[in-house]
mmCIF file of C-alpha atoms in Angstrom:
data_model
loop_
_atom_site.group_PDB
_atom_site.id
_atom_site.type_symbol
_atom_site.label_atom_id
_atom_site.label_comp_id
_atom_site.label_asym_id
_atom_site.label_seq_id
_atom_site.Cartn_x
_atom_site.Cartn_y
_atom_site.Cartn_z
ATOM 1 C CA MET A 1 -17.572 -7.339 0.670
ATOM 2 C CA ALA A 2 -14.859 -5.875 -1.545
ATOM 3 C CA VAL A 3 -15.663 -2.684 -3.467
ATOM 4 C CA GLY A 4 -15.457 -2.902 -7.248
ATOM 5 C CA GLU A 5 -14.386 -6.237 -8.649
ATOM 6 C CA THR A 6 -10.871 -6.087 -10.069
ATOM 7 C CA ARG A 7 -9.016 -8.880 -11.812
ATOM 8 C CA PHE A 8 -5.392 -9.695 -11.200
ATOM 9 C CA PRO A 9 -3.602 -8.651 -14.420
ATOM 10 C CA ALA A 10 -1.603 -11.023 -16.576
ATOM 11 C CA MET A 11 1.879 -9.868 -15.601
ATOM 12 C CA PRO A 12 4.606 -9.714 -18.272
ATOM 13 C CA VAL A 13 7.978 -11.267 -17.518
ATOM 14 C CA ILE A 14 10.506 -9.064 -15.714
ATOM 15 C CA GLU A 15 13.740 -10.412 -17.148
ATOM 16 C CA GLY A 16 15.977 -11.873 -14.449
ATOM 17 C CA LEU A 17 13.342 -11.832 -11.676
ATOM 18 C CA ARG A 18 11.719 -15.049 -10.419
ATOM 19 C CA LEU A 19 9.031 -15.736 -7.823
ATOM 20 C CA GLY A 20 8.179 -18.961 -6.002
ATOM 21 C CA THR A 21 5.530 -19.890 -3.459
ATOM 22 C CA ALA A 22 4.944 -22.743 -1.039
ATOM 23 C CA MET A 23 2.273 -24.014 1.333
ATOM 24 C CA ALA A 24 4.206 -24.181 4.589
ATOM 25 C CA GLY A 25 1.216 -24.413 6.949
ATOM 26 C CA ILE A 26 2.379 -21.374 8.906
ATOM 27 C CA LYS A 27 -1.148 -20.555 10.090
ATOM 28 C CA LYS A 28 -3.534 -22.717 8.069
ATOM 29 C CA PRO A 29 -2.863 -25.811 5.958
ATOM 30 C CA GLY A 30 -3.562 -25.882 2.245
ATOM 31 C CA ARG A 31 -2.903 -22.243 1.350
ATOM 32 C CA ARG A 32 0.072 -20.421 -0.114
ATOM 33 C CA ASP A 33 1.772 -18.636 2.759
ATOM 34 C CA LEU A 34 5.474 -18.468 1.868
ATOM 35 C CA VAL A 35 6.939 -16.490 -1.040
ATOM 36 C CA VAL A 36 10.515 -16.179 -2.276
ATOM 37 C CA ILE A 37 11.548 -13.533 -4.806
ATOM 38 C CA ASP A 38 14.866 -14.180 -6.541
ATOM 39 C CA ILE A 39 16.648 -11.008 -7.680
ATOM 40 C CA PRO A 40 19.438 -11.182 -10.277
ATOM 41 C CA GLN A 41 22.971 -10.109 -9.459
ATOM 42 C CA GLY A 42 23.570 -6.486 -10.424
ATOM 43 C CA ALA A 43 20.022 -5.353 -9.709
ATOM 44 C CA ARG A 44 19.318 -2.299 -7.580
ATOM 45 C CA VAL A 45 16.909 -2.461 -4.633
ATOM 46 C CA ALA A 46 15.251 0.352 -2.674
ATOM 47 C CA GLY A 47 13.063 -0.053 0.395
ATOM 48 C CA SER A 48 10.782 1.913 2.691
ATOM 49 C CA PHE A 49 9.601 0.653 6.065
ATOM 50 C CA THR A 50 7.145 1.332 8.865
ATOM 51 C CA ARG A 51 7.767 4.114 11.372
ATOM 52 C CA ASN A 52 5.898 2.234 14.096
ATOM 53 C CA ALA A 53 8.170 2.190 17.175
ATOM 54 C CA PHE A 54 7.284 -1.486 17.716
ATOM 55 C CA CYS A 55 8.538 -2.401 14.263
ATOM 56 C CA ALA A 56 8.565 -6.128 13.595
ATOM 57 C CA ALA A 57 11.741 -8.195 13.753
ATOM 58 C CA PRO A 58 11.816 -8.786 9.972
ATOM 59 C CA VAL A 59 11.639 -5.017 9.423
ATOM 60 C CA THR A 60 14.696 -4.507 11.646
ATOM 61 C CA VAL A 61 16.609 -7.261 9.875
ATOM 62 C CA ALA A 62 15.531 -6.215 6.368
ATOM 63 C CA LYS A 63 16.605 -2.604 6.973
ATOM 64 C CA ALA A 64 20.002 -3.708 8.302
ATOM 65 C CA ASN A 65 20.580 -6.177 5.462
ATOM 66 C CA LEU A 66 19.537 -3.696 2.785
ATOM 67 C CA ALA A 67 21.927 -1.115 4.232
ATOM 68 C CA ALA A 68 24.724 -3.711 4.230
ATOM 69 C CA CYS A 69 24.102 -4.515 0.566
ATOM 70 C CA GLN A 70 24.038 -0.855 -0.404
ATOM 71 C CA SER A 71 27.265 -0.188 1.494
ATOM 72 C CA ARG A 72 28.873 -2.731 -0.843
ATOM 73 C CA GLU A 73 27.131 -1.036 -3.795
ATOM 74 C CA GLU A 74 25.153 -4.213 -4.358
ATOM 75 C CA GLY A 75 21.479 -5.073 -4.418
ATOM 76 C CA ALA A 76 19.691 -7.641 -2.280
ATOM 77 C CA ARG A 77 19.471 -11.090 -3.886
ATOM 78 C CA LEU A 78 16.428 -12.661 -2.248
ATOM 79 C CA LEU A 79 13.215 -11.594 -0.543
ATOM 80 C CA VAL A 80 11.347 -14.034 1.691
ATOM 81 C CA ILE A 81 7.778 -13.264 2.779
ATOM 82 C CA ASN A 82 5.574 -15.250 5.106
ATOM 83 C CA THR A 83 1.942 -14.659 5.972
ATOM 84 C CA GLY A 84 -0.028 -15.892 8.966
ATOM 85 C CA ASN A 85 2.441 -14.580 11.540
ATOM 86 C CA ALA A 86 3.832 -11.031 11.793
ATOM 87 C CA ASN A 87 6.854 -11.915 13.949
ATOM 88 C CA ALA A 88 6.194 -8.580 15.703
ATOM 89 C CA GLY A 89 6.295 -7.942 19.440
ATOM 90 C CA THR A 90 8.495 -11.023 19.747
ATOM 91 C CA GLY A 91 11.707 -9.434 21.108
ATOM 92 C CA GLU A 92 15.054 -11.182 20.760
ATOM 93 C CA ILE A 93 13.407 -14.454 19.765
ATOM 94 C CA GLY A 94 11.822 -12.714 16.785
ATOM 95 C CA LEU A 95 15.129 -11.232 15.674
ATOM 96 C CA ARG A 96 16.808 -14.625 16.025
ATOM 97 C CA ASP A 97 14.098 -16.267 13.929
ATOM 98 C CA ALA A 98 14.217 -13.594 11.209
ATOM 99 C CA ARG A 99 17.992 -13.953 10.951
ATOM 100 C CA ALA A 100 17.742 -17.752 10.960
ATOM 101 C CA THR A 101 15.297 -17.555 8.061
ATOM 102 C CA CYS A 102 17.758 -15.413 6.098
ATOM 103 C CA ALA A 103 20.629 -17.749 6.935
ATOM 104 C CA GLU A 104 18.798 -20.871 5.786
ATOM 105 C CA LEU A 105 17.552 -19.339 2.546
ATOM 106 C CA ALA A 106 21.026 -17.938 1.855
ATOM 107 C CA ARG A 107 22.522 -21.401 2.405
ATOM 108 C CA LEU A 108 20.026 -23.043 0.064
ATOM 109 C CA ALA A 109 20.514 -20.422 -2.662
ATOM 110 C CA GLY A 110 24.270 -19.941 -2.259
ATOM 111 C CA VAL A 111 24.225 -16.208 -1.527
ATOM 112 C CA ALA A 112 25.407 -14.014 1.351
ATOM 113 C CA GLU A 113 23.153 -14.069 4.421
ATOM 114 C CA ASP A 114 22.807 -10.280 4.512
ATOM 115 C CA SER A 115 21.634 -10.244 0.886
ATOM 116 C CA VAL A 116 18.332 -11.811 2.024
ATOM 117 C CA LEU A 117 15.517 -9.491 3.149
ATOM 118 C CA PRO A 118 12.749 -11.020 5.320
ATOM 119 C CA PHE A 119 9.124 -9.826 5.530
ATOM 120 C CA SER A 120 6.229 -11.102 7.621
ATOM 121 C CA THR A 121 2.530 -10.319 8.015
ATOM 122 C CA GLY A 122 -0.199 -11.730 10.235
ATOM 123 C CA VAL A 123 -0.877 -12.018 13.942
ATOM 124 C CA ILE A 124 1.294 -9.888 16.263
ATOM 125 C CA GLY A 125 2.950 -11.273 19.390
ATOM 126 C CA GLU A 126 3.380 -14.931 18.488
ATOM 127 C CA PRO A 127 6.696 -16.639 17.632
ATOM 128 C CA LEU A 128 7.172 -17.942 14.125
ATOM 129 C CA PRO A 129 6.623 -21.689 13.584
ATOM 130 C CA MET A 130 10.213 -22.005 12.416
ATOM 131 C CA ALA A 131 10.206 -25.719 11.582
ATOM 132 C CA ARG A 132 7.334 -25.247 9.147
ATOM 133 C CA LEU A 133 8.690 -21.987 7.722
ATOM 134 C CA LEU A 134 12.188 -23.309 7.122
ATOM 135 C CA GLY A 135 10.765 -26.572 5.831
ATOM 136 C CA GLY A 136 8.847 -24.665 3.160
ATOM 137 C CA LEU A 137 11.849 -22.812 1.743
ATOM 138 C CA PRO A 138 13.053 -25.634 -0.574
ATOM 139 C CA SER A 139 9.572 -25.902 -2.101
ATOM 140 C CA ALA A 140 9.406 -22.151 -2.703
ATOM 141 C CA LEU A 141 12.818 -22.215 -4.382
ATOM 142 C CA ALA A 142 11.833 -25.187 -6.514
ATOM 143 C CA ALA A 143 8.740 -23.315 -7.675
ATOM 144 C CA LEU A 144 10.630 -20.221 -8.883
ATOM 145 C CA GLY A 145 9.277 -18.889 -12.153
ATOM 146 C CA SER A 146 8.898 -15.605 -14.015
ATOM 147 C CA ASP A 147 5.588 -16.003 -15.854
ATOM 148 C CA ALA A 148 2.168 -14.536 -15.099
ATOM 149 C CA GLU A 149 1.206 -17.540 -12.962
ATOM 150 C CA ALA A 150 4.247 -17.038 -10.732
ATOM 151 C CA TRP A 151 3.227 -13.403 -10.163
ATOM 152 C CA GLN A 152 -0.369 -14.325 -9.352
ATOM 153 C CA GLN A 153 0.641 -17.074 -6.946
ATOM 154 C CA ALA A 154 3.008 -14.661 -5.201
ATOM 155 C CA GLY A 155 0.158 -12.162 -4.934
ATOM 156 C CA GLU A 156 -1.951 -14.868 -3.284
ATOM 157 C CA GLY A 157 0.886 -15.994 -1.047
ATOM 158 C CA ILE A 158 1.243 -12.669 0.811
ATOM 159 C CA LEU A 159 -2.440 -12.200 1.776
ATOM 160 C CA THR A 160 -3.920 -12.213 5.288
ATOM 161 C CA THR A 161 -7.492 -10.901 5.669
ATOM 162 C CA ASP A 162 -7.512 -9.722 2.045
ATOM 163 C CA THR A 163 -10.244 -11.216 -0.107
ATOM 164 C CA ARG A 164 -8.214 -11.225 -3.325
ATOM 165 C CA PRO A 165 -4.677 -10.724 -4.649
ATOM 166 C CA LYS A 166 -3.712 -7.249 -5.775
ATOM 167 C CA GLY A 167 -1.507 -6.584 -8.780
ATOM 168 C CA ALA A 168 -0.711 -3.848 -11.281
ATOM 169 C CA SER A 169 1.436 -3.680 -14.396
ATOM 170 C CA VAL A 170 2.468 -0.985 -16.871
ATOM 171 C CA THR A 171 4.616 -1.242 -19.991
ATOM 172 C CA LEU A 172 6.132 1.853 -21.587
ATOM 173 C CA GLU A 173 8.458 2.693 -24.446
ATOM 174 C CA LEU A 174 11.762 4.433 -23.738
ATOM 175 C CA GLY A 175 13.284 5.191 -27.099
ATOM 176 C CA GLU A 176 13.397 1.922 -29.006
ATOM 177 C CA ARG A 177 13.268 -0.262 -25.911
ATOM 178 C CA ARG A 178 10.338 -1.413 -23.824
ATOM 179 C CA VAL A 179 10.272 -1.189 -20.029
ATOM 180 C CA THR A 180 7.922 -3.161 -17.785
ATOM 181 C CA ILE A 181 6.842 -2.387 -14.211
ATOM 182 C CA ASN A 182 4.986 -5.064 -12.208
ATOM 183 C CA GLY A 183 3.787 -4.870 -8.625
ATOM 184 C CA ILE A 184 1.875 -6.820 -5.991
ATOM 185 C CA SER A 185 0.567 -5.594 -2.650
ATOM 186 C CA LYS A 186 -1.366 -6.823 0.352
ATOM 187 C CA GLY A 187 -3.352 -5.003 2.963
ATOM 188 C CA SER A 188 -6.935 -4.823 4.108
ATOM 189 C CA GLY A 189 -6.901 -3.615 7.715
ATOM 190 C CA MET A 190 -4.439 -1.775 9.966
ATOM 191 C CA ILE A 191 -3.975 0.617 7.083
ATOM 192 C CA LYS A 192 -2.826 4.161 7.660
ATOM 193 C CA PRO A 193 0.802 3.916 6.682
ATOM 194 C CA ASN A 194 3.596 6.291 7.494
ATOM 195 C CA MET A 195 5.607 5.100 4.523
ATOM 196 C CA ALA A 196 3.843 2.547 2.401
ATOM 197 C CA THR A 197 1.318 -0.163 3.034
ATOM 198 C CA MET A 198 1.516 -3.404 4.910
ATOM 199 C CA LEU A 199 3.473 -5.075 2.120
ATOM 200 C CA ALA A 200 4.194 -4.092 -1.488
ATOM 201 C CA PHE A 201 6.756 -5.431 -3.938
ATOM 202 C CA VAL A 202 7.344 -3.657 -7.242
ATOM 203 C CA ALA A 203 9.871 -4.609 -9.910
ATOM 204 C CA THR A 204 11.033 -3.242 -13.237
ATOM 205 C CA ASP A 205 13.527 -4.446 -15.844
ATOM 206 C CA ALA A 206 14.867 -0.894 -16.245
ATOM 207 C CA ALA A 207 18.435 0.055 -15.365
ATOM 208 C CA ILE A 208 18.334 2.778 -12.700
ATOM 209 C CA GLU A 209 21.085 4.138 -10.480
ATOM 210 C CA GLN A 210 20.598 3.620 -6.737
ATOM 211 C CA ALA A 211 20.143 7.274 -5.773
ATOM 212 C CA LEU A 212 17.513 7.770 -8.455
ATOM 213 C CA LEU A 213 15.733 4.533 -7.490
ATOM 214 C CA ASP A 214 15.569 5.671 -3.854
ATOM 215 C CA SER A 215 14.194 9.045 -4.924
ATOM 216 C CA LEU A 216 11.581 7.518 -7.236
ATOM 217 C CA LEU A 217 10.358 5.239 -4.459
ATOM 218 C CA ARG A 218 9.981 8.135 -1.997
ATOM 219 C CA GLU A 219 8.209 10.357 -4.509
ATOM 220 C CA THR A 220 5.687 7.781 -5.683
ATOM 221 C CA LEU A 221 5.002 6.466 -2.170
ATOM 222 C CA ASP A 222 4.059 9.946 -1.010
ATOM 223 C CA ARG A 223 1.237 10.155 -3.556
ATOM 224 C CA SER A 224 0.008 6.566 -3.343
ATOM 225 C CA PHE A 225 0.484 4.368 -0.263
ATOM 226 C CA ASN A 226 0.959 7.415 1.970
ATOM 227 C CA CYS A 227 -2.460 8.670 0.860
ATOM 228 C CA ILE A 228 -4.623 5.724 1.911
ATOM 229 C CA THR A 229 -6.334 4.831 5.163
ATOM 230 C CA VAL A 230 -8.810 2.165 6.205
ATOM 231 C CA ASP A 231 -8.777 2.541 9.981
ATOM 232 C CA GLY A 232 -6.021 4.959 10.984
ATOM 233 C CA ASP A 233 -3.719 2.226 12.320
ATOM 234 C CA THR A 234 -0.100 1.976 11.216
ATOM 235 C CA SER A 235 1.138 -1.599 11.072
ATOM 236 C CA THR A 236 4.271 -2.878 12.766
ATOM 237 C CA ASN A 237 5.266 -4.614 9.512
ATOM 238 C CA ASP A 238 4.775 -2.071 6.714
ATOM 239 C CA ALA A 239 7.294 -2.417 3.929
ATOM 240 C CA CYS A 240 7.589 -1.489 0.271
ATOM 241 C CA VAL A 241 10.405 -2.683 -1.976
ATOM 242 C CA LEU A 242 11.293 -1.394 -5.456
ATOM 243 C CA ILE A 243 13.585 -3.569 -7.583
ATOM 244 C CA ALA A 244 15.312 -2.560 -10.843
ATOM 245 C CA THR A 245 16.900 -5.615 -12.483
ATOM 246 C CA GLY A 246 18.871 -3.540 -15.017
ATOM 247 C CA ARG A 247 18.083 -5.922 -17.893
ATOM 248 C CA GLY A 248 16.071 -3.361 -19.883
ATOM 249 C CA ALA A 249 16.408 0.254 -21.008
ATOM 250 C CA THR A 250 18.432 2.723 -18.980
ATOM 251 C CA VAL A 251 16.499 5.468 -17.204
ATOM 252 C CA ALA A 252 18.793 8.469 -16.887
ATOM 253 C CA SER A 253 17.793 11.574 -18.888
ATOM 254 C CA ASP A 254 15.218 14.028 -17.566
ATOM 255 C CA GLU A 255 12.698 12.900 -20.193
ATOM 256 C CA GLU A 256 13.251 9.209 -19.406
ATOM 257 C CA VAL A 257 12.927 9.825 -15.670
ATOM 258 C CA ALA A 258 9.691 11.771 -16.155
ATOM 259 C CA LEU A 259 8.161 9.017 -18.307
ATOM 260 C CA PHE A 260 9.248 6.288 -15.912
ATOM 261 C CA ARG A 261 8.081 8.208 -12.831
ATOM 262 C CA HIS A 262 4.626 8.640 -14.360
ATOM 263 C CA ALA A 263 4.368 4.903 -15.111
ATOM 264 C CA LEU A 264 5.653 3.935 -11.662
ATOM 265 C CA GLN A 265 3.170 6.315 -10.050
ATOM 266 C CA GLN A 266 0.393 4.615 -11.990
ATOM 267 C CA VAL A 267 1.407 1.191 -10.655
ATOM 268 C CA MET A 268 1.830 2.441 -7.083
ATOM 269 C CA THR A 269 -1.504 4.265 -7.079
ATOM 270 C CA GLU A 270 -3.365 1.298 -8.514
ATOM 271 C CA LEU A 271 -1.892 -1.002 -5.852
ATOM 272 C CA ALA A 272 -2.729 1.475 -3.079
ATOM 273 C CA GLN A 273 -6.293 1.963 -4.282
ATOM 274 C CA ALA A 274 -6.743 -1.817 -4.519
ATOM 275 C CA ILE A 275 -6.104 -1.994 -0.779
ATOM 276 C CA ILE A 276 -8.923 0.487 -0.099
ATOM 277 C CA ARG A 277 -11.264 -1.376 -2.441
ATOM 278 C CA ASP A 278 -10.499 -4.525 -0.438
ATOM 279 C CA GLY A 279 -10.590 -2.822 2.958
ATOM 280 C CA GLU A 280 -11.923 -5.013 5.754
ATOM 281 C CA GLY A 281 -15.699 -4.944 5.479
ATOM 282 C CA ALA A 282 -15.601 -2.072 2.974
ATOM 283 C CA THR A 283 -18.704 -1.304 0.928
ATOM 284 C CA LYS A 284 -17.638 2.150 -0.295
ATOM 285 C CA PHE A 285 -14.543 3.488 -2.068
ATOM 286 C CA VAL A 286 -14.164 7.131 -1.052
ATOM 287 C CA THR A 287 -11.954 9.775 -2.653
ATOM 288 C CA LEU A 288 -11.240 12.851 -0.533
ATOM 289 C CA GLN A 289 -9.974 15.807 -2.554
ATOM 290 C CA VAL A 290 -8.817 18.883 -0.646
ATOM 291 C CA CYS A 291 -7.808 21.979 -2.587
ATOM 292 C CA GLU A 292 -7.082 25.676 -2.029
ATOM 293 C CA ALA A 293 -4.836 24.891 0.943
ATOM 294 C CA THR A 294 -1.738 26.843 1.947
ATOM 295 C CA SER A 295 0.402 23.689 1.735
ATOM 296 C CA ARG A 296 0.107 20.086 0.661
ATOM 297 C CA GLN A 297 0.521 19.030 4.303
ATOM 298 C CA GLU A 298 -2.409 21.217 5.318
ATOM 299 C CA ALA A 299 -4.531 19.589 2.606
ATOM 300 C CA LEU A 300 -3.486 16.141 3.818
ATOM 301 C CA ASP A 301 -4.287 17.054 7.428
ATOM 302 C CA VAL A 302 -7.834 18.026 6.471
ATOM 303 C CA ALA A 303 -8.340 14.993 4.249
ATOM 304 C CA PHE A 304 -7.129 12.516 6.873
ATOM 305 C CA THR A 305 -9.181 14.178 9.623
ATOM 306 C CA VAL A 306 -12.322 13.507 7.586
ATOM 307 C CA ALA A 307 -11.150 10.052 6.486
ATOM 308 C CA HIS A 308 -10.504 8.965 10.089
ATOM 309 C CA SER A 309 -13.792 10.197 11.530
ATOM 310 C CA PRO A 310 -15.810 7.170 12.731
ATOM 311 C CA LEU A 311 -18.962 9.261 12.415
ATOM 312 C CA VAL A 312 -18.235 10.108 8.782
ATOM 313 C CA LYS A 313 -17.252 6.520 7.992
ATOM 314 C CA THR A 314 -20.376 5.017 9.567
ATOM 315 C CA ALA A 315 -22.583 7.538 7.751
ATOM 316 C CA LEU A 316 -20.955 6.440 4.507
ATOM 317 C CA PHE A 317 -21.713 2.808 5.329
ATOM 318 C CA ALA A 318 -25.341 3.648 6.095
ATOM 319 C CA SER A 319 -25.654 5.830 2.965
ATOM 320 C CA ASP A 320 -26.825 8.516 5.386
ATOM 321 C CA ALA A 321 -26.496 12.047 4.003
ATOM 322 C CA ASN A 322 -25.521 13.415 7.413
ATOM 323 C CA TRP A 323 -23.359 16.172 5.942
ATOM 324 C CA GLY A 324 -22.892 17.800 9.338
ATOM 325 C CA ARG A 325 -20.439 15.057 10.240
ATOM 326 C CA ILE A 326 -18.218 16.018 7.307
ATOM 327 C CA LEU A 327 -18.453 19.714 8.207
ATOM 328 C CA ALA A 328 -17.536 18.994 11.844
ATOM 329 C CA ALA A 329 -14.517 16.875 10.833
ATOM 330 C CA VAL A 330 -13.221 19.598 8.509
ATOM 331 C CA GLY A 331 -13.642 22.149 11.270
ATOM 332 C CA ARG A 332 -11.543 20.225 13.795
ATOM 333 C CA ALA A 333 -8.648 19.626 11.402
ATOM 334 C CA PRO A 334 -5.327 21.135 12.586
ATOM 335 C CA VAL A 335 -5.576 24.314 10.502
ATOM 336 C CA ASP A 336 -4.677 27.743 11.887
ATOM 337 C CA ASP A 337 -6.915 30.779 11.255
ATOM 338 C CA PHE A 338 -9.681 28.799 9.595
ATOM 339 C CA ASP A 339 -12.179 31.072 7.786
ATOM 340 C CA VAL A 340 -15.254 28.854 7.472
ATOM 341 C CA GLU A 341 -16.944 31.444 5.239
ATOM 342 C CA ARG A 342 -14.501 30.509 2.476
ATOM 343 C CA VAL A 343 -14.889 26.741 2.756
ATOM 344 C CA THR A 344 -16.999 24.772 0.291
ATOM 345 C CA ILE A 345 -17.772 21.048 0.535
ATOM 346 C CA ASP A 346 -19.169 18.985 -2.328
ATOM 347 C CA LEU A 347 -20.468 15.419 -2.219
ATOM 348 C CA GLY A 348 -20.124 14.139 -5.757
ATOM 349 C CA ASP A 349 -21.970 16.672 -7.915
ATOM 350 C CA VAL A 350 -23.899 18.097 -4.960
ATOM 351 C CA ARG A 351 -22.828 21.243 -3.078
ATOM 352 C CA LEU A 352 -23.219 20.602 0.669
ATOM 353 C CA VAL A 353 -21.605 23.578 2.379
ATOM 354 C CA GLU A 354 -20.803 27.183 1.497
ATOM 355 C CA LYS A 355 -20.576 30.491 3.367
ATOM 356 C CA GLY A 356 -20.320 28.769 6.735
ATOM 357 C CA GLY A 357 -23.390 26.544 6.490
ATOM 358 C CA ARG A 358 -25.622 24.376 4.342
ATOM 359 C CA ALA A 359 -25.626 25.335 0.670
ATOM 360 C CA ALA A 360 -28.787 27.162 -0.342
ATOM 361 C CA GLY A 361 -29.702 24.703 -3.095
ATOM 362 C CA TYR A 362 -29.011 21.507 -1.129
ATOM 363 C CA THR A 363 -31.705 18.910 -0.552
ATOM 364 C CA GLU A 364 -31.622 15.694 1.456
ATOM 365 C CA GLU A 365 -32.724 13.800 -1.656
ATOM 366 C CA GLN A 366 -29.641 14.981 -3.558
ATOM 367 C CA GLY A 367 -27.274 13.986 -0.753
ATOM 368 C CA SER A 368 -28.888 10.582 -0.283
ATOM 369 C CA ARG A 369 -28.596 9.850 -3.995
ATOM 370 C CA VAL A 370 -24.817 10.304 -3.913
ATOM 371 C CA MET A 371 -24.374 8.467 -0.609
ATOM 372 C CA ARG A 372 -25.997 5.363 -2.069
ATOM 373 C CA GLU A 373 -23.259 5.087 -4.688
ATOM 374 C CA GLU A 374 -20.450 2.573 -4.268
ATOM 375 C CA GLU A 375 -17.758 5.111 -5.253
ATOM 376 C CA ILE A 376 -18.032 8.553 -3.676
ATOM 377 C CA THR A 377 -15.940 11.713 -4.029
ATOM 378 C CA ILE A 378 -15.888 14.386 -1.322
ATOM 379 C CA ARG A 379 -14.319 17.689 -2.448
ATOM 380 C CA ILE A 380 -13.264 20.283 0.124
ATOM 381 C CA ALA A 381 -12.046 23.721 -0.967
ATOM 382 C CA LEU A 382 -10.454 25.675 1.872
ATOM 383 C CA GLY A 383 -10.200 29.050 0.133
ATOM 384 C CA ARG A 384 -6.726 29.656 1.576
ATOM 385 C CA GLY A 385 -4.151 28.916 -1.134
ATOM 386 C CA GLU A 386 -3.249 26.874 -4.193
ATOM 387 C CA GLU A 387 -2.062 23.513 -2.813
ATOM 388 C CA SER A 388 -4.058 20.272 -2.939
ATOM 389 C CA ALA A 389 -3.973 16.603 -1.954
ATOM 390 C CA THR A 390 -6.042 13.470 -2.530
ATOM 391 C CA VAL A 391 -6.635 10.684 -0.009
ATOM 392 C CA TRP A 392 -8.506 7.411 -0.499
ATOM 393 C CA THR A 393 -10.470 5.675 2.240
ATOM 394 C CA SER A 394 -13.370 3.302 2.910
ATOM 395 C CA ASP A 395 -16.454 3.207 5.099
ATOM 396 C CA LEU A 396 -16.738 1.505 8.500
ATOM 397 C CA SER A 397 -19.127 -1.434 8.500
ATOM 398 C CA HIS A 398 -20.446 -4.173 10.774
ATOM 399 C CA ASP A 399 -18.169 -6.581 8.908
ATOM 400 C CA TYR A 400 -15.064 -4.569 9.842
ATOM 401 C CA VAL A 401 -15.873 -5.106 13.516
ATOM 402 C CA SER A 402 -16.634 -8.809 12.981
ATOM 403 C CA ILE A 403 -13.461 -9.470 10.971
ATOM 404 C CA ASN A 404 -11.237 -7.897 13.604
ATOM 405 C CA ALA A 405 -13.147 -9.331 16.568
ATOM 406 C CA ASP A 406 -12.726 -12.835 15.136
ATOM 407 C CA TYR A 407 -9.236 -12.340 13.620
ATOM 408 C CA ARG A 408 -7.447 -14.782 15.940
ATOM 409 C CA SER A 409 -10.372 -17.228 16.309
#
């Protein structure tokens, strides 16, 4: 059950960018599972990738190819994404297959092999069905388009256990010119990224220098995809790509950068939150706000400690106002010299904890009322400083266990 129905937006055209999908039968027949994104010459491309030590073969190849393009002061020309198979934990065979995919797509499109970036998502530890994958590339290229349907089909083509495609779009005015930012993402389980999410692809028609594009990606990731968790697991395949085609307004002045950063943050946050709303088996969308910390990292440490607590997450699923579980999770967060007398914890509009224990005015009826809601906010004030952070998470349900127990069946 996904939390809060959201519709895939009608994406405007990003001039120069095209997307194509194919049904290659990589895991199951009759579903879109192969996506190609065609990037115009002269575009700039930034990327961020998983920090999992067992990073997937396509991650290794994509990082190397992106670095090669940037060393030539060029952008990547093609992205190729397959679902149904992660090509992770596959050793040298996986690297060979990822490079072979790049080589074949480069040959078909007439571009340099190292200007192709590969991405995969799905089951870990199984070799790619290369005949089917390579056989689907011509169909994906033939389907290239730039309209709203092309964006939606690409959003569908990167899904695994997700129940719906995830997209976000913002249009803003820079002077007398309009700039568009579109993005798609996928992710439902194995979500506690160390950089981004499982997969996200964001594009704009703005003209942005490489150093600024890299900086904008890092900044907006830190307050979006780096602030979500479903289950505390970091995928082997996480990747986020930001593309600036350069066909629209130039983003250069401080005012232009600030306006663009705000719009990009909106897209990134919406895509990240969509992953939590579609978390495996999720029935609750939970916002954890931690304030009055000595540093942003301290606030994040407290928020993630609560978000990762199985006891807290199962109480949320059961709509059980067992506030002691939240208090215990806050108390075991890695915070030095914790003064519990200064900590307050609120559940929605209800004060749970103050002065080291249950708030004087709290009643079980109040807590249960909030816990029955589909969207819940937990606010934790540490009474230590002025820094804050927000993290988004979901509950832990019977369906989460079933989905992951049956994932390979």
